[in-house]
mmCIF file of C-alpha atoms and ligand atoms in Angstrom:
data_model
loop_
_atom_site.group_PDB
_atom_site.id
_atom_site.type_symbol
_atom_site.label_atom_id
_atom_site.label_comp_id
_atom_site.label_asym_id
_atom_site.label_seq_id
_atom_site.Cartn_x
_atom_site.Cartn_y
_atom_site.Cartn_z
ATOM 1 C CA MET A 1211 13.689 -11.772 13.708
ATOM 2 C CA LYS A 1212 13.170 -11.585 9.943
ATOM 3 C CA VAL A 1213 9.992 -10.189 8.402
ATOM 4 C CA ASN A 1214 8.456 -13.071 6.438
ATOM 5 C CA LYS A 1215 4.804 -12.135 6.250
ATOM 6 C CA ALA A 1216 2.895 -9.246 4.777
ATOM 7 C CA VAL A 1217 -0.681 -8.118 5.175
ATOM 8 C CA ILE A 1218 -2.483 -6.163 2.482
ATOM 9 C CA PRO A 1219 -5.726 -4.681 3.785
ATOM 10 C CA ALA A 1220 -8.034 -4.410 0.784
ATOM 11 C CA ALA A 1221 -11.491 -4.467 2.326
ATOM 12 C CA GLY A 1222 -12.253 -0.750 2.150
ATOM 13 C CA MET A 1223 -15.302 0.509 0.282
ATOM 14 C CA GLY A 1224 -13.380 2.804 -2.082
ATOM 15 C CA VAL A 1225 -15.864 5.647 -1.695
ATOM 16 C CA ARG A 1226 -13.530 8.171 -3.326
ATOM 17 C CA PHE A 1227 -13.604 6.198 -6.569
ATOM 18 C CA LEU A 1228 -17.361 5.770 -6.944
ATOM 19 C CA PRO A 1229 -19.016 4.929 -9.263
ATOM 20 C CA ALA A 1230 -16.071 2.823 -10.552
ATOM 21 C CA THR A 1231 -15.968 0.940 -7.236
ATOM 22 C CA LYS A 1232 -19.675 0.124 -7.136
ATOM 23 C CA ALA A 1233 -19.157 -3.303 -8.699
ATOM 24 C CA GLN A 1234 -15.362 -3.725 -8.744
ATOM 25 C CA PRO A 1235 -12.693 -3.458 -6.067
ATOM 26 C CA LYS A 1236 -10.757 -0.198 -6.088
ATOM 27 C CA GLU A 1237 -7.550 -2.279 -5.926
ATOM 28 C CA MET A 1238 -8.324 -3.663 -9.398
ATOM 29 C CA ILE A 1239 -8.448 -0.247 -11.088
ATOM 30 C CA PRO A 1240 -5.469 -0.375 -13.442
ATOM 31 C CA ILE A 1241 -2.577 1.995 -13.853
ATOM 32 C CA ILE A 1242 -2.520 1.613 -17.659
ATOM 33 C CA ASP A 1243 -2.888 -2.193 -17.883
ATOM 34 C CA THR A 1244 -1.815 -3.411 -14.460
ATOM 35 C CA PRO A 1245 -4.151 -3.371 -11.445
ATOM 36 C CA ALA A 1246 -2.871 -1.248 -8.561
ATOM 37 C CA ILE A 1247 -2.826 -4.308 -6.280
ATOM 38 C CA GLN A 1248 -0.331 -6.084 -8.553
ATOM 39 C CA TYR A 1249 2.265 -3.355 -7.955
ATOM 40 C CA ILE A 1250 1.772 -3.845 -4.215
ATOM 41 C CA VAL A 1251 2.150 -7.633 -4.357
ATOM 42 C CA GLN A 1252 5.238 -7.197 -6.536
ATOM 43 C CA GLU A 1253 6.798 -4.794 -4.021
ATOM 44 C CA ALA A 1254 6.254 -7.287 -1.206
ATOM 45 C CA LEU A 1255 7.858 -10.049 -3.278
ATOM 46 C CA ASP A 1256 10.760 -7.832 -4.333
ATOM 47 C CA SER A 1257 11.332 -7.139 -0.632
ATOM 48 C CA GLY A 1258 11.700 -10.868 0.080
ATOM 49 C CA VAL A 1259 8.342 -11.498 1.753
ATOM 50 C CA LYS A 1260 7.166 -15.055 1.156
ATOM 51 C CA ASP A 1261 3.593 -15.138 2.439
ATOM 52 C CA ILE A 1262 1.020 -12.460 1.821
ATOM 53 C CA LEU A 1263 -2.375 -12.240 3.468
ATOM 54 C CA MET A 1264 -4.934 -10.170 1.647
ATOM 55 C CA ILE A 1265 -7.787 -8.869 3.798
ATOM 56 C CA THR A 1266 -10.742 -8.693 1.446
ATOM 57 C CA GLY A 1267 -14.446 -8.067 1.821
ATOM 58 C CA ARG A 1268 -17.729 -8.316 -0.013
ATOM 59 C CA GLY A 1269 -17.447 -7.921 -3.782
ATOM 60 C CA LYS A 1270 -13.664 -8.415 -3.921
ATOM 61 C CA TYR A 1271 -13.574 -11.736 -5.819
ATOM 62 C CA ALA A 1272 -11.832 -10.107 -8.766
ATOM 63 C CA ILE A 1273 -8.672 -9.765 -6.662
ATOM 64 C CA GLU A 1274 -8.526 -13.523 -5.985
ATOM 65 C CA ASP A 1275 -9.316 -14.311 -9.610
ATOM 66 C CA HIS A 1276 -6.581 -11.989 -10.798
ATOM 67 C CA PHE A 1277 -3.859 -13.840 -8.896
ATOM 68 C CA ASP A 1278 -5.281 -17.298 -9.582
ATOM 69 C CA LYS A 1279 -4.391 -19.617 -12.443
ATOM 70 C CA SER A 1280 -6.670 -19.041 -15.421
ATOM 71 C CA PRO A 1281 -6.739 -22.300 -17.455
ATOM 72 C CA TYR A 1282 -9.334 -21.193 -20.041
ATOM 73 C CA LEU A 1283 -7.615 -17.912 -20.762
ATOM 74 C CA GLU A 1284 -4.246 -19.680 -20.960
ATOM 75 C CA GLU A 1285 -5.653 -22.248 -23.390
ATOM 76 C CA PHE A 1286 -7.234 -19.520 -25.506
ATOM 77 C CA LEU A 1287 -3.977 -17.542 -25.712
ATOM 78 C CA ALA A 1288 -1.976 -20.721 -26.447
ATOM 79 C CA ASP A 1289 -4.382 -21.620 -29.305
ATOM 80 C CA LYS A 1290 -3.996 -18.147 -30.787
ATOM 81 C CA GLY A 1291 -0.201 -18.362 -30.501
ATOM 82 C CA LYS A 1292 -0.054 -15.281 -28.261
ATOM 83 C CA GLU A 1293 3.032 -16.426 -26.354
ATOM 84 C CA ASP A 1294 3.917 -13.049 -24.780
ATOM 85 C CA LEU A 1295 0.480 -12.590 -23.277
ATOM 86 C CA LEU A 1296 0.405 -16.213 -22.193
ATOM 87 C CA ALA A 1297 3.667 -15.787 -20.294
ATOM 88 C CA LEU A 1298 2.343 -12.593 -18.695
ATOM 89 C CA VAL A 1299 -0.885 -14.225 -17.534
ATOM 90 C CA ARG A 1300 0.951 -17.320 -16.241
ATOM 91 C CA GLU A 1301 3.422 -15.212 -14.289
ATOM 92 C CA ILE A 1302 0.665 -13.355 -12.418
ATOM 93 C CA GLY A 1303 -0.882 -16.683 -11.433
ATOM 94 C CA SER A 1304 2.361 -17.861 -9.874
ATOM 95 C CA LEU A 1305 3.591 -14.649 -8.278
ATOM 96 C CA ALA A 1306 3.289 -15.320 -4.583
ATOM 97 C CA ARG A 1307 1.911 -17.466 -1.796
ATOM 98 C CA LEU A 1308 -1.273 -15.494 -1.372
ATOM 99 C CA HIS A 1309 -3.766 -16.125 1.398
ATOM 100 C CA TYR A 1310 -7.166 -14.523 1.737
ATOM 101 C CA LEU A 1311 -9.341 -13.611 4.668
ATOM 102 C CA ARG A 1312 -12.593 -11.735 4.631
ATOM 103 C CA GLN A 1313 -13.212 -8.822 6.932
ATOM 104 C CA LYS A 1314 -16.917 -9.269 7.456
ATOM 105 C CA GLU A 1315 -17.670 -5.591 8.037
ATOM 106 C CA PRO A 1316 -15.517 -2.599 7.066
ATOM 107 C CA LEU A 1317 -14.756 -1.621 10.669
ATOM 108 C CA GLY A 1318 -11.580 0.233 9.783
ATOM 109 C CA LEU A 1319 -7.939 -0.297 8.884
ATOM 110 C CA GLY A 1320 -7.061 -1.190 12.489
ATOM 111 C CA HIS A 1321 -9.729 -3.878 12.499
ATOM 112 C CA ALA A 1322 -8.501 -5.194 9.124
ATOM 113 C CA VAL A 1323 -4.980 -5.557 10.552
ATOM 114 C CA LEU A 1324 -6.374 -7.253 13.662
ATOM 115 C CA CYS A 1325 -8.012 -9.848 11.376
ATOM 116 C CA ALA A 1326 -4.452 -10.952 10.453
ATOM 117 C CA ARG A 1327 -3.552 -11.881 14.056
ATOM 118 C CA GLN A 1328 -3.711 -15.650 13.671
ATOM 119 C CA PHE A 1329 -1.913 -15.628 10.309
ATOM 120 C CA VAL A 1330 0.908 -13.475 11.632
ATOM 121 C CA GLY A 1331 1.365 -15.042 15.072
ATOM 122 C CA ASN A 1332 4.079 -13.601 17.261
ATOM 123 C CA GLU A 1333 6.346 -12.192 14.530
ATOM 124 C CA PRO A 1334 7.034 -8.746 13.148
ATOM 125 C CA PHE A 1335 5.094 -8.281 9.914
ATOM 126 C CA ALA A 1336 4.706 -5.887 7.022
ATOM 127 C CA VAL A 1337 1.580 -3.962 6.071
ATOM 128 C CA LEU A 1338 1.179 -2.485 2.597
ATOM 129 C CA LEU A 1339 -1.763 -0.317 1.551
ATOM 130 C CA GLY A 1340 -2.890 -0.258 -2.045
ATOM 131 C CA ASP A 1341 -3.458 3.506 -2.093
ATOM 132 C CA ASP A 1342 0.265 4.186 -2.167
ATOM 133 C CA ILE A 1343 2.398 3.077 -5.061
ATOM 134 C CA VAL A 1344 6.095 3.793 -4.628
ATOM 135 C CA ARG A 1345 8.634 3.747 -7.417
ATOM 136 C CA SER A 1346 12.166 3.435 -6.163
ATOM 137 C CA LYS A 1347 15.436 1.669 -6.886
ATOM 138 C CA ARG A 1348 15.177 -0.291 -3.644
ATOM 139 C CA PRO A 1349 11.588 -1.302 -2.868
ATOM 140 C CA CYS A 1350 10.062 0.918 -0.180
ATOM 141 C CA LEU A 1351 9.232 -2.063 2.049
ATOM 142 C CA GLN A 1352 12.793 -3.340 1.675
ATOM 143 C CA GLN A 1353 14.065 0.048 2.895
ATOM 144 C CA LEU A 1354 11.922 -0.354 6.032
ATOM 145 C CA MET A 1355 13.255 -3.876 6.516
ATOM 146 C CA ASP A 1356 16.842 -2.664 6.152
ATOM 147 C CA LEU A 1357 16.257 -0.256 9.025
ATOM 148 C CA TYR A 1358 14.417 -2.953 10.980
ATOM 149 C CA ALA A 1359 17.481 -5.230 10.714
ATOM 150 C CA GLU A 1360 19.540 -2.499 12.328
ATOM 151 C CA MET A 1361 16.959 -1.115 14.768
ATOM 152 C CA PRO A 1362 14.288 -3.708 15.546
ATOM 153 C CA GLY A 1363 10.958 -2.130 16.319
ATOM 154 C CA THR A 1364 7.994 -0.811 14.427
ATOM 155 C CA ILE A 1365 8.952 1.186 11.335
ATOM 156 C CA LEU A 1366 6.654 3.618 9.542
ATOM 157 C CA ALA A 1367 7.388 4.922 6.056
ATOM 158 C CA VAL A 1368 7.100 8.704 6.084
ATOM 159 C CA THR A 1369 7.385 11.500 3.608
ATOM 160 C CA GLU A 1370 7.597 15.252 4.116
ATOM 161 C CA VAL A 1371 4.467 16.996 2.876
ATOM 162 C CA PRO A 1372 3.750 20.713 2.413
ATOM 163 C CA PRO A 1373 1.923 22.389 5.355
ATOM 164 C CA GLU A 1374 -1.372 22.614 3.417
ATOM 165 C CA ASP A 1375 -1.385 18.786 3.047
ATOM 166 C CA VAL A 1376 -0.826 17.729 6.682
ATOM 167 C CA SER A 1377 -4.592 17.503 7.238
ATOM 168 C CA LYS A 1378 -4.755 14.513 4.854
ATOM 169 C CA TYR A 1379 -2.368 12.286 6.849
ATOM 170 C CA GLY A 1380 -1.292 10.833 10.151
ATOM 171 C CA ILE A 1381 1.516 13.189 11.217
ATOM 172 C CA LEU A 1382 4.480 12.291 13.461
ATOM 173 C CA ASP A 1383 5.526 13.998 16.624
ATOM 174 C CA ALA A 1384 9.075 12.699 16.490
ATOM 175 C CA GLU A 1385 12.677 13.282 17.455
ATOM 176 C CA PRO A 1386 15.362 13.036 14.748
ATOM 177 C CA LEU A 1387 17.908 10.263 15.355
ATOM 178 C CA ARG A 1388 19.926 10.620 12.185
ATOM 179 C CA ASP A 1389 19.394 11.617 8.565
ATOM 180 C CA GLY A 1390 15.911 10.407 7.560
ATOM 181 C CA VAL A 1391 15.295 8.385 10.764
ATOM 182 C CA TYR A 1392 13.047 9.548 13.625
ATOM 183 C CA ARG A 1393 11.959 8.101 16.948
ATOM 184 C CA VAL A 1394 8.200 8.518 17.192
ATOM 185 C CA ARG A 1395 6.875 10.132 20.380
ATOM 186 C CA ASP A 1396 3.280 10.447 19.255
ATOM 187 C CA MET A 1397 1.116 10.798 16.162
ATOM 188 C CA VAL A 1398 -1.761 13.101 15.257
ATOM 189 C CA GLU A 1399 -4.371 12.010 12.724
ATOM 190 C CA LYS A 1400 -5.199 14.640 10.086
ATOM 191 C CA PRO A 1401 -4.214 17.752 12.096
ATOM 192 C CA ARG A 1402 -4.914 21.335 11.018
ATOM 193 C CA PRO A 1403 -1.684 22.895 9.672
ATOM 194 C CA GLU A 1404 -1.268 25.152 12.746
ATOM 195 C CA GLU A 1405 -1.585 22.152 15.072
ATOM 196 C CA ALA A 1406 0.689 19.724 13.214
ATOM 197 C CA PRO A 1407 3.760 18.701 15.251
ATOM 198 C CA SER A 1408 5.775 18.181 12.020
ATOM 199 C CA ARG A 1409 5.339 17.732 8.291
ATOM 200 C CA LEU A 1410 6.246 14.028 8.468
ATOM 201 C CA ALA A 1411 3.306 12.147 6.985
ATOM 202 C CA VAL A 1412 2.796 8.401 7.399
ATOM 203 C CA ILE A 1413 2.164 6.573 4.128
ATOM 204 C CA GLY A 1414 0.961 3.033 3.479
ATOM 205 C CA ARG A 1415 4.051 0.948 4.299
ATOM 206 C CA TYR A 1416 4.799 -0.413 7.741
ATOM 207 C CA VAL A 1417 6.820 -3.035 9.588
ATOM 208 C CA ILE A 1418 4.875 -3.672 12.782
ATOM 209 C CA SER A 1419 5.638 -5.482 16.013
ATOM 210 C CA PRO A 1420 3.112 -8.208 16.987
ATOM 211 C CA ARG A 1421 2.517 -6.272 20.205
ATOM 212 C CA ILE A 1422 0.081 -4.251 18.065
ATOM 213 C CA PHE A 1423 -2.501 -7.085 18.178
ATOM 214 C CA PRO A 1424 -3.459 -6.967 21.866
ATOM 215 C CA ILE A 1425 -3.411 -3.180 21.622
ATOM 216 C CA LEU A 1426 -5.738 -3.236 18.598
ATOM 217 C CA ALA A 1427 -8.021 -5.707 20.359
ATOM 218 C CA ALA A 1428 -8.378 -3.192 23.196
ATOM 219 C CA THR A 1429 -8.730 -0.131 20.935
ATOM 220 C CA PRO A 1430 -12.242 1.297 20.873
ATOM 221 C CA PRO A 1431 -13.659 2.604 17.581
ATOM 222 C CA GLY A 1432 -12.411 6.139 16.917
ATOM 223 C CA ALA A 1433 -13.039 8.558 14.057
ATOM 224 C CA GLY A 1434 -15.925 7.442 11.807
ATOM 225 C CA GLY A 1435 -16.798 4.561 14.181
ATOM 226 C CA GLU A 1436 -13.790 2.633 12.812
ATOM 227 C CA ILE A 1437 -10.908 1.018 14.682
ATOM 228 C CA GLN A 1438 -7.990 3.202 13.672
ATOM 229 C CA LEU A 1439 -4.479 1.787 13.208
ATOM 230 C CA THR A 1440 -3.080 5.196 14.185
ATOM 231 C CA ASP A 1441 -4.783 5.012 17.602
ATOM 232 C CA ALA A 1442 -3.095 1.652 18.278
ATOM 233 C CA LEU A 1443 0.289 2.887 17.014
ATOM 234 C CA ARG A 1444 0.032 5.829 19.428
ATOM 235 C CA VAL A 1445 -0.246 3.357 22.316
ATOM 236 C CA LEU A 1446 2.504 1.148 20.888
ATOM 237 C CA CYS A 1447 5.040 3.983 20.699
ATOM 238 C CA ARG A 1448 4.720 4.479 24.474
ATOM 239 C CA GLU A 1449 5.605 0.813 25.044
ATOM 240 C CA GLU A 1450 8.109 -0.094 22.339
ATOM 241 C CA PRO A 1451 10.364 1.740 19.885
ATOM 242 C CA VAL A 1452 8.528 3.081 16.840
ATOM 243 C CA TYR A 1453 10.609 4.739 14.134
ATOM 244 C CA GLY A 1454 9.753 6.867 11.132
ATOM 245 C CA LEU A 1455 11.888 6.456 8.008
ATOM 246 C CA ILE A 1456 11.896 8.942 5.148
ATOM 247 C CA PHE A 1457 12.030 6.468 2.286
ATOM 248 C CA LYS A 1458 13.799 7.128 -0.993
ATOM 249 C CA GLY A 1459 11.541 7.082 -4.021
ATOM 250 C CA ARG A 1460 8.562 8.674 -5.665
ATOM 251 C CA ARG A 1461 5.167 7.939 -4.189
ATOM 252 C CA TYR A 1462 1.792 8.173 -5.870
ATOM 253 C CA ASP A 1463 -1.436 8.446 -3.912
ATOM 254 C CA VAL A 1464 -3.560 6.380 -6.279
ATOM 255 C CA GLY A 1465 -6.501 6.336 -3.830
ATOM 256 C CA ASP A 1466 -7.037 9.967 -4.790
ATOM 257 C CA LYS A 1467 -8.290 10.897 -8.265
ATOM 258 C CA LEU A 1468 -5.604 13.487 -8.986
ATOM 259 C CA GLY A 1469 -2.865 11.220 -7.616
ATOM 260 C CA TYR A 1470 -4.210 8.417 -9.779
ATOM 261 C CA LEU A 1471 -4.080 10.609 -12.893
ATOM 262 C CA LYS A 1472 -0.508 11.689 -12.129
ATOM 263 C CA ALA A 1473 0.569 8.054 -11.696
ATOM 264 C CA THR A 1474 -1.083 7.043 -14.960
ATOM 265 C CA VAL A 1475 0.611 9.828 -16.925
ATOM 266 C CA GLU A 1476 4.068 9.276 -15.408
ATOM 267 C CA PHE A 1477 3.933 5.481 -15.727
ATOM 268 C CA ALA A 1478 2.833 5.846 -19.370
ATOM 269 C CA LEU A 1479 5.651 8.283 -20.122
ATOM 270 C CA ASP A 1480 8.130 5.749 -18.719
ATOM 271 C CA ARG A 1481 6.869 2.830 -20.800
ATOM 272 C CA PRO A 1482 9.045 2.077 -23.831
ATOM 273 C CA ASP A 1483 5.998 0.875 -25.798
ATOM 274 C CA LEU A 1484 3.897 3.976 -25.062
ATOM 275 C CA GLY A 1485 6.157 6.739 -23.770
ATOM 276 C CA PRO A 1486 7.439 8.394 -26.967
ATOM 277 C CA GLU A 1487 4.040 8.579 -28.684
ATOM 278 C CA PHE A 1488 2.264 9.603 -25.497
ATOM 279 C CA GLU A 1489 4.819 12.353 -24.852
ATOM 280 C CA ALA A 1490 4.355 13.717 -28.373
ATOM 281 C CA TYR A 1491 0.598 13.696 -27.832
ATOM 282 C CA LEU A 1492 0.866 15.514 -24.482
ATOM 283 C CA LYS A 1493 3.145 18.167 -25.998
ATOM 284 C CA GLU A 1494 0.689 18.708 -28.811
ATOM 285 C CA LEU A 1495 -2.209 18.946 -26.365
ATOM 286 C CA VAL A 1496 -0.407 21.413 -24.110
ATOM 287 C CA GLY A 1497 0.584 23.451 -27.209
ATOM 288 C CA GLU A 1498 -3.067 23.624 -28.284
ATOM 289 C CA MET A 1499 -4.130 24.734 -24.827
ATOM 290 C CA GLY A 1500 -1.363 27.318 -24.380
HETATM 291 P P1 UTP B 1115 -9.216 4.095 3.233
HETATM 292 O O1 UTP B 1115 -9.464 4.903 4.437
HETATM 293 O O2 UTP B 1115 -8.437 4.710 2.127
HETATM 294 O O3 UTP B 1115 -10.633 3.587 2.709
HETATM 295 O O4 UTP B 1115 -8.549 2.740 3.719
HETATM 296 P P2 UTP B 1115 -11.024 2.978 1.322
HETATM 297 O O5 UTP B 1115 -12.359 2.374 1.493
HETATM 298 O O6 UTP B 1115 -9.964 2.070 0.781
HETATM 299 O O7 UTP B 1115 -11.099 4.219 0.309
HETATM 300 P P3 UTP B 1115 -12.025 5.510 0.346
HETATM 301 O O8 UTP B 1115 -11.318 6.489 1.253
HETATM 302 O O9 UTP B 1115 -13.366 5.075 0.871
HETATM 303 O O10 UTP B 1115 -12.072 5.949 -1.080
HETATM 304 C C1 UTP B 1115 -7.150 2.573 3.873
HETATM 305 C C2 UTP B 1115 -6.810 1.118 3.641
HETATM 306 O O11 UTP B 1115 -7.445 0.297 4.607
HETATM 307 C C3 UTP B 1115 -8.241 -0.699 3.996
HETATM 308 C C4 UTP B 1115 -8.565 -0.169 2.605
HETATM 309 O O12 UTP B 1115 -8.837 -1.217 1.721
HETATM 310 C C5 UTP B 1115 -7.284 0.609 2.286
HETATM 311 O O13 UTP B 1115 -6.274 -0.244 1.804
HETATM 312 N N1 UTP B 1115 -9.452 -0.888 4.822
HETATM 313 C C6 UTP B 1115 -10.141 0.174 5.284
HETATM 314 C C7 UTP B 1115 -9.845 -2.177 5.148
HETATM 315 O O14 UTP B 1115 -9.224 -3.177 4.729
HETATM 316 N N2 UTP B 1115 -10.939 -2.334 5.945
HETATM 317 C C8 UTP B 1115 -11.655 -1.273 6.421
HETATM 318 O O15 UTP B 1115 -12.642 -1.497 7.162
HETATM 319 C C9 UTP B 1115 -11.242 0.009 6.074
#
């Protein structure tokens, strides 16, 4: 069965980015001039997903407004003859078939995914988290779907992290099947380095079997009083095949301040309109410091 639907949980409180997230969604914080959430929507579209459900919460209107048509702004730009900007704004408004659902309380990522049950129905579906932005030739989600086409099941995007970083992630206990592909036996959430079964860290891209929904519905709140997706995936991998795929590409953890800074610098260096001047500036700055 093809993966036609994606879920983007975006109802978190964004505590790590306070005070910026006090009155605006963390997903709207831009990497240069483009909100993080736009990269995520674009990746889903580039991977061939047609319908996207955004799980939002209190104070997240800006996300809906961003992807909506903006007649006044369009009229203003048209009057001023700013055709490039007009085209840009129009394109965002027509990007995807976006649907919205509010998670009434932030009861965890697992609960946010469970909110998508009716929208998804009995089909495999994609989940993309806004904290991870992946730059790659083939979109990260598309890479998961490629594997899914060959080996139907639940597919988790993973990356190898250094031992000192395993405590930040869900880590796989897994058996290698072939280069970059693992069969998941179990998962450990944020283990201490000496207890980690591997260095394979789960990042925010998934293709998930609909069997996850009844499991999530029966999953009691775990760490932090939240319903954890990892807890449900641990049950799922005992019932159905769950695979880990080491995706090809460069991933930025933009939910973390340092990761966000790295993404901003590297994206700016890559931009034809900013890169050369920005690079000269950075060299000068580093020269002054050294
Ligand atoms: P995080 O654990 O990173 O939480 O959520 P957060 O609120 O986004 O950020 P910090 O850690 O407080 O700074 C992982 C993903 O799950 C979503 C978030 O929006 C994020 O995409 N989420 C989390 C929900 O949709 N609902 C929740 O109740 C919790």
